[in-house]
Amino acid sequence: MGTLFTMAWLLGLIFSSFVPTEAHQQVFLSSNDAHGLLSRQKRRNFLLEELRPGNLERECGEERCNFEEAREVFENQEETWKFFRTYMGPQDCSSHGHTCDHFLPYPCGKLSVPLAIGDSDLILRALIGDQRCQRGEYPWQVLLKHNDEIVCGGAILNEDFVLTSAACVNHLQSFTVVLGEYNLEVDEGVEQTINVSRVHAHSRYSQMTFENDIALLELVTPIQFNNYTSPICLPETDFAEFFLMNSEYGAISGWKMKQGRVEQPVLLGVPYVPYIKHAICEGVQSFPIVYRMFCAGFEELVDPLCSLTRGSPLVTNYKGVWFLTGMSLGVDKYNCNKIPVYTKVSRYINWIKKIMSRSRSGLVTNYTSS
């Protein structure tokens, strides 16, 4: 009897669910609305997409893909590189992770002072040994001083931060940053001298292997940008490594030093610094060239390149915008008689961004590169 009662109750409950009561009219959609919902465009490969093999439409069509995601599709380095050049090439420079806003008075990576000579003349200037640059040719270049003595070079990232070598500032308690400097023997009236409030040297910097030779300097007061002082662009990692560093050459600037003394007081610029393949770089150095380092230059340019202020920025041009790709090692203990070694800035983009964002929010701590 109890079983029959239970079955009758369940049948009644099921039957009542089909009765169009007011409550049901509020819950269920009308037939037209339901049809519209079902006819919405499906997301590409939405069903179990993570279990499917690499798909170009999904990885690089719906979302912004990186080099590794594209490589999953092609499973071939050369084919991936061909695709990635086309995929990234037409994009505006603002998509590569920097703030090159053309409406700003002094956007990153752009020169405010037009150069009087062309690219071919710049290369010739480098090869014949006259590397003296014009004022405003490298407006992101800075000079670090300790007790009025030149310590190193560096690069302006924004109005509050300068990037340099960890070896340059590792043991210093206080120093200043000089911006807009050109001729060390002449006061041009545009120089700015700003104290450093915090030094963010990489916690895994090694004096033995020269690894992680990078430091971020936080300034006491903001930089005042002008025609001779403006920031360099900081690229995204993929864009730097698969585009910029696959360029033929970059450029570097600094003051020529010999045995700790200034040999050339005018800022020098070497506009032709060829990127060297990793295997060749390893063969000429007495220490391991890890993936966070690279070589650039050749023996004919060893004198200017190895004599420039340590911690000087190596930059690369892309469609008229300059990006920071390397920092010369801040140590003078390694053999620089063949090809100079640089810290690969692209490996530290996340580290740099974390420190800058935490400092702005008032949270300061030590970070290691991810």
Coordinates of C-alpha atoms in Angstrom, one line a residue:
M1 CA 0.0 0.0 0.0
G2 CA 2.8 2.4 0.9
T3 CA 4.6 1.6 -2.4
L4 CA 1.4 2.5 -4.4
F5 CA 1.0 5.7 -2.5
T6 CA 4.6 6.7 -3.2
M7 CA 4.3 6.0 -6.9
A8 CA 1.1 8.0 -7.2
W9 CA 2.7 10.9 -5.5
L10 CA 5.7 10.9 -7.8
L11 CA 3.4 10.7 -10.9
G12 CA 1.4 13.6 -9.6
L13 CA 4.6 15.7 -9.1
I14 CA 5.8 14.9 -12.6
F15 CA 2.4 15.8 -14.1
S16 CA 2.2 19.1 -12.2
S17 CA 5.6 20.2 -13.6
F18 CA 4.1 20.4 -17.1
V19 CA 1.2 22.7 -16.0
P20 CA 1.9 26.3 -17.2
T21 CA 1.6 28.1 -13.9
E22 CA 2.5 31.7 -13.3
A23 CA 5.8 30.6 -11.6
H24 CA 6.8 28.6 -14.6
Q25 CA 6.1 31.5 -16.9
Q26 CA 8.6 33.5 -14.9
V27 CA 11.3 30.9 -15.0
F28 CA 11.1 29.5 -18.6
L29 CA 11.9 31.4 -21.7
S30 CA 9.4 31.9 -24.5
S31 CA 9.8 29.8 -27.7
N32 CA 11.2 32.8 -29.6
D33 CA 13.7 33.7 -26.9
A34 CA 14.8 30.1 -26.5
H35 CA 15.3 29.9 -30.3
G36 CA 17.4 33.0 -30.2
L37 CA 19.5 31.7 -27.4
L38 CA 20.2 28.4 -29.2
S39 CA 21.1 30.2 -32.4
R40 CA 23.9 32.3 -30.9
Q41 CA 27.3 31.8 -32.5
K42 CA 29.3 29.1 -30.8
R43 CA 32.8 29.8 -29.6
R44 CA 35.3 28.1 -31.9
N45 CA 36.2 24.6 -30.6
F46 CA 34.5 25.4 -27.3
L47 CA 33.8 21.7 -26.5
L48 CA 36.8 20.1 -24.7
E49 CA 39.1 22.6 -26.4
E50 CA 41.9 22.1 -23.9
L51 CA 42.0 18.3 -24.8
R52 CA 42.3 19.0 -28.5
P53 CA 45.7 19.4 -30.3
G54 CA 47.0 22.9 -31.1
N55 CA 44.6 24.9 -33.2
L56 CA 45.7 28.1 -35.0
E57 CA 42.2 29.6 -35.1
R58 CA 41.7 29.1 -31.4
E59 CA 45.2 30.0 -30.1
C60 CA 45.9 33.0 -32.3
G61 CA 42.5 34.0 -33.7
E62 CA 40.3 34.4 -30.6
E63 CA 43.1 35.2 -28.3
R64 CA 46.5 37.0 -28.5
C65 CA 49.0 34.1 -28.8
N66 CA 52.6 34.0 -27.9
F67 CA 55.4 32.2 -29.8
E68 CA 55.2 29.0 -27.8
E69 CA 51.5 28.7 -28.4
A70 CA 52.0 29.2 -32.1
R71 CA 54.7 26.6 -32.1
E72 CA 52.3 24.0 -30.7
V73 CA 50.4 24.3 -33.9
F74 CA 53.3 24.2 -36.4
E75 CA 55.6 21.9 -34.4
N76 CA 58.4 23.4 -36.3
Q77 CA 60.6 26.4 -35.3
E78 CA 61.1 27.7 -38.8
E79 CA 57.5 27.6 -39.8
T80 CA 56.4 29.1 -36.5
W81 CA 58.9 32.0 -37.1
K82 CA 57.5 32.7 -40.6
F83 CA 54.0 32.8 -39.2
F84 CA 54.9 34.9 -36.2
R85 CA 56.6 37.6 -38.3
T86 CA 53.4 38.0 -40.3
Y87 CA 51.1 37.7 -37.2
M88 CA 53.0 40.3 -35.2
G89 CA 54.3 42.5 -38.0
P90 CA 51.2 44.5 -39.0
Q91 CA 50.4 45.3 -35.4
D92 CA 50.8 48.9 -34.1
C93 CA 53.8 49.3 -31.8
S94 CA 51.5 50.0 -28.9
S95 CA 50.5 46.3 -28.8
H96 CA 54.0 45.2 -27.8
G97 CA 53.7 46.2 -24.2
H98 CA 55.1 49.7 -24.0
T99 CA 53.5 53.1 -23.6
C100 CA 54.5 54.7 -26.9
D101 CA 51.6 57.1 -27.1
H102 CA 52.1 59.4 -30.0
F103 CA 49.9 62.0 -28.3
L104 CA 52.4 62.3 -25.5
P105 CA 54.9 65.2 -25.8
Y106 CA 57.8 62.8 -25.3
P107 CA 56.7 59.2 -26.1
C108 CA 59.1 56.4 -25.3
G109 CA 61.6 55.3 -28.0
K110 CA 61.2 58.4 -30.2
L111 CA 63.7 61.1 -30.9
S112 CA 62.6 64.7 -30.5
V113 CA 65.7 66.1 -32.2
P114 CA 65.9 65.1 -35.9
L115 CA 69.3 63.7 -36.9
A116 CA 71.3 65.4 -39.6
I117 CA 72.6 62.2 -41.1
G118 CA 71.0 59.0 -42.4
D119 CA 71.2 55.4 -41.4
S120 CA 74.0 54.5 -43.9
D121 CA 76.1 57.4 -42.6
L122 CA 75.5 56.3 -39.0
I123 CA 76.9 52.8 -39.9
L124 CA 79.8 54.4 -41.7
R125 CA 80.5 56.6 -38.7
A126 CA 80.7 53.5 -36.5
L127 CA 83.0 51.6 -38.7
I128 CA 85.5 54.5 -39.3
G129 CA 85.9 55.1 -35.6
D130 CA 84.1 58.4 -35.1
Q131 CA 81.3 57.4 -32.7
R132 CA 80.6 60.9 -31.3
C133 CA 76.8 61.2 -31.4
Q134 CA 74.7 64.3 -31.7
R135 CA 72.8 65.8 -28.7
G136 CA 69.4 64.2 -28.4
E137 CA 70.4 61.1 -30.4
Y138 CA 70.2 58.8 -27.3
P139 CA 67.8 60.7 -24.9
W140 CA 67.3 57.7 -22.6
Q141 CA 71.0 57.5 -21.7
V142 CA 71.8 58.4 -18.1
L143 CA 75.0 58.7 -16.1
L144 CA 75.5 57.3 -12.6
K145 CA 77.8 59.2 -10.2
H146 CA 79.1 58.4 -6.7
N147 CA 80.8 61.3 -4.9
D148 CA 81.1 63.1 -8.2
E149 CA 82.9 60.1 -9.8
I150 CA 81.4 58.3 -12.8
V151 CA 80.2 54.8 -11.9
C152 CA 78.1 53.5 -14.8
G153 CA 75.5 54.3 -17.4
G154 CA 71.8 53.4 -17.5
A155 CA 68.5 53.9 -19.3
I156 CA 65.3 55.8 -18.5
L157 CA 62.2 53.6 -18.3
N158 CA 59.8 56.2 -17.1
E159 CA 59.7 59.4 -15.0
D160 CA 60.4 57.4 -11.8
F161 CA 62.7 54.5 -12.8
V162 CA 66.1 54.0 -14.4
L163 CA 67.5 50.6 -15.4
T164 CA 71.2 49.8 -14.9
S165 CA 73.6 47.0 -13.9
A166 CA 73.5 45.3 -10.5
A167 CA 77.3 45.3 -10.4
C168 CA 77.3 49.1 -10.7
V169 CA 75.3 49.7 -7.6
N170 CA 75.7 46.5 -5.6
H171 CA 78.0 48.0 -2.9
L172 CA 77.1 51.7 -3.1
Q173 CA 75.1 53.4 -0.3
S174 CA 74.3 56.5 -2.2
F175 CA 74.6 57.9 -5.7
T176 CA 72.9 60.2 -8.1
V177 CA 71.5 59.9 -11.6
V178 CA 72.5 62.6 -14.2
L179 CA 70.0 63.0 -17.1
G180 CA 70.3 65.0 -20.3
E181 CA 74.1 64.8 -20.1
Y182 CA 76.1 65.0 -23.3
N183 CA 79.5 66.7 -23.0
L184 CA 80.9 66.1 -19.5
E185 CA 83.0 69.2 -19.7
V186 CA 80.2 71.6 -20.7
D187 CA 77.1 72.6 -18.9
E188 CA 74.5 72.7 -21.6
G189 CA 71.7 73.8 -19.3
V190 CA 69.4 70.8 -19.8
E191 CA 71.1 68.4 -17.3
Q192 CA 69.1 67.1 -14.4
T193 CA 70.7 65.5 -11.3
I194 CA 68.3 63.3 -9.2
N195 CA 69.0 61.3 -6.1
V196 CA 68.1 57.6 -5.9
S197 CA 65.5 56.7 -3.2
R198 CA 65.6 52.9 -3.6
V199 CA 67.9 50.4 -5.3
H200 CA 66.2 47.2 -6.5
A201 CA 69.2 45.0 -7.4
H202 CA 68.3 41.5 -8.6
S203 CA 68.5 39.2 -5.6
R204 CA 70.2 36.4 -7.7
Y205 CA 72.9 38.6 -9.2
S206 CA 76.2 36.6 -9.2
Q207 CA 79.6 38.3 -9.1
M208 CA 81.2 35.0 -10.1
T209 CA 79.1 34.1 -13.2
F210 CA 77.8 37.7 -14.0
E211 CA 74.2 36.3 -14.1
N212 CA 71.2 38.5 -13.4
D213 CA 73.3 41.6 -13.7
I214 CA 70.4 44.1 -13.6
A215 CA 69.1 46.7 -11.2
L216 CA 66.2 49.1 -11.1
L217 CA 66.7 52.5 -9.6
E218 CA 63.8 54.4 -8.1
L219 CA 64.2 58.1 -8.1
V220 CA 63.4 60.7 -5.3
T221 CA 61.7 63.1 -7.7
P222 CA 60.2 62.5 -11.2
I223 CA 62.2 63.2 -14.3
Q224 CA 61.3 66.2 -16.3
F225 CA 61.2 65.1 -20.0
N226 CA 62.4 67.4 -22.7
N227 CA 64.1 67.1 -26.2
Y228 CA 67.2 65.6 -24.6
T229 CA 65.7 63.5 -21.9
S230 CA 63.0 60.9 -22.6
P231 CA 62.4 57.2 -21.9
I232 CA 63.3 54.1 -23.9
C233 CA 60.5 51.6 -24.7
L234 CA 60.3 48.4 -22.7
P235 CA 59.2 45.5 -25.1
E236 CA 57.2 42.4 -24.3
T237 CA 59.3 39.3 -24.1
D238 CA 58.1 37.5 -27.3
F239 CA 58.3 40.7 -29.3
A240 CA 61.9 41.3 -28.1
E241 CA 63.2 37.8 -28.6
F242 CA 61.6 36.8 -31.8
F243 CA 61.6 40.2 -33.6
L244 CA 64.0 42.8 -32.1
M245 CA 66.8 40.4 -31.3
N246 CA 66.4 38.7 -34.7
S247 CA 67.2 42.1 -36.3
E248 CA 70.6 42.5 -38.0
Y249 CA 71.9 45.0 -35.4
G250 CA 71.2 47.3 -32.5
A251 CA 72.8 50.5 -31.1
I252 CA 74.5 51.3 -27.9
S253 CA 75.6 54.5 -26.2
G254 CA 77.8 55.7 -23.4
W255 CA 81.0 57.6 -22.4
K256 CA 84.4 56.2 -23.2
M257 CA 86.3 55.1 -20.1
K258 CA 89.8 53.8 -19.8
Q259 CA 91.1 52.5 -16.4
G260 CA 88.3 54.3 -14.6
R261 CA 89.0 57.7 -16.2
V262 CA 87.0 59.5 -18.9
E263 CA 88.9 59.2 -22.2
Q264 CA 86.2 60.9 -24.4
P265 CA 84.0 63.5 -22.6
V266 CA 81.3 63.6 -25.4
L267 CA 78.6 60.9 -25.4
L268 CA 79.5 58.2 -27.9
G269 CA 77.0 56.2 -29.9
V270 CA 77.7 53.0 -31.8
P271 CA 74.7 52.6 -34.2
Y272 CA 75.9 49.3 -35.7
V273 CA 76.2 46.5 -33.2
P274 CA 75.4 43.2 -34.9
Y275 CA 73.6 40.4 -32.9
I276 CA 75.8 37.3 -32.6
K277 CA 74.5 33.8 -32.5
H278 CA 74.5 32.1 -29.1
A279 CA 76.8 29.2 -30.2
I280 CA 79.5 31.7 -31.5
C281 CA 79.1 33.8 -28.3
E282 CA 79.8 30.7 -26.1
G283 CA 82.9 29.8 -28.1
V284 CA 84.7 33.1 -27.4
Q285 CA 83.9 33.6 -23.7
S286 CA 85.6 32.0 -20.7
F287 CA 82.4 31.8 -18.6
P288 CA 79.0 30.2 -19.4
I289 CA 76.7 32.3 -21.6
V290 CA 73.3 31.5 -20.1
Y291 CA 70.0 32.1 -21.9
R292 CA 69.6 35.4 -20.0
M293 CA 72.7 36.8 -21.8
F294 CA 73.7 37.5 -25.4
C295 CA 76.6 38.8 -27.4
A296 CA 76.6 41.7 -29.9
G297 CA 79.4 43.4 -31.9
F298 CA 82.5 42.2 -33.7
E299 CA 86.3 42.5 -33.2
E300 CA 86.7 45.7 -35.3
L301 CA 84.4 47.5 -32.8
V302 CA 85.8 46.0 -29.6
D303 CA 87.6 49.2 -28.6
P304 CA 84.5 51.5 -28.4
L305 CA 82.2 48.8 -27.3
C306 CA 84.3 47.5 -24.4
S307 CA 85.3 51.0 -23.4
L308 CA 81.8 52.5 -22.9
T309 CA 80.4 53.0 -19.5
R310 CA 79.3 49.8 -17.9
G311 CA 75.6 49.3 -17.6
S312 CA 75.0 51.1 -20.9
P313 CA 71.8 50.3 -22.8
L314 CA 71.7 48.4 -26.1
V315 CA 68.6 49.4 -28.1
T316 CA 66.9 48.1 -31.3
N317 CA 64.8 50.0 -33.8
Y318 CA 61.5 48.7 -35.0
K319 CA 59.4 50.9 -37.4
G320 CA 61.0 54.1 -36.1
V321 CA 60.6 53.2 -32.4
W322 CA 63.5 52.3 -30.2
F323 CA 63.3 49.4 -27.7
L324 CA 65.6 48.3 -24.9
T325 CA 67.0 44.9 -25.6
G326 CA 70.2 44.7 -23.6
M327 CA 72.4 46.2 -20.8
S328 CA 76.2 45.9 -21.0
L329 CA 77.6 43.9 -18.1
G330 CA 78.6 46.1 -15.1
V331 CA 81.8 44.1 -14.4
D332 CA 85.2 44.7 -16.0
K333 CA 86.7 41.3 -14.9
Y334 CA 85.7 39.3 -18.0
N335 CA 87.5 39.2 -21.3
C336 CA 85.9 41.8 -23.6
N337 CA 88.6 41.6 -26.2
K338 CA 86.5 39.8 -28.8
I339 CA 82.7 40.2 -28.4
P340 CA 81.0 42.1 -25.5
V341 CA 78.3 40.3 -23.5
Y342 CA 75.0 41.9 -22.5
T343 CA 72.2 41.1 -20.1
K344 CA 69.1 40.1 -22.0
V345 CA 66.4 42.6 -20.8
S346 CA 63.5 40.5 -22.2
R347 CA 64.1 37.9 -19.5
Y348 CA 63.4 40.4 -16.8
I349 CA 60.3 42.2 -18.1
N350 CA 58.0 40.7 -15.4
W351 CA 60.5 41.4 -12.7
I352 CA 60.7 45.1 -13.7
K353 CA 57.0 45.5 -14.0
K354 CA 56.4 43.9 -10.5
I355 CA 58.8 46.2 -8.8
M356 CA 57.4 49.3 -10.5
S357 CA 53.8 48.4 -9.7
R358 CA 54.6 47.5 -6.1
S359 CA 56.6 50.7 -5.6
R360 CA 53.7 52.8 -6.9
S361 CA 51.3 51.2 -4.4
G362 CA 53.7 51.7 -1.6
L363 CA 54.7 48.0 -1.2
V364 CA 58.4 47.5 -1.5
T365 CA 60.0 44.1 -1.2
N366 CA 62.7 42.0 -2.8
Y367 CA 61.9 40.2 -6.0
T368 CA 63.6 37.5 -8.1
S369 CA 63.1 37.1 -11.8
S370 CA 60.3 34.7 -12.8

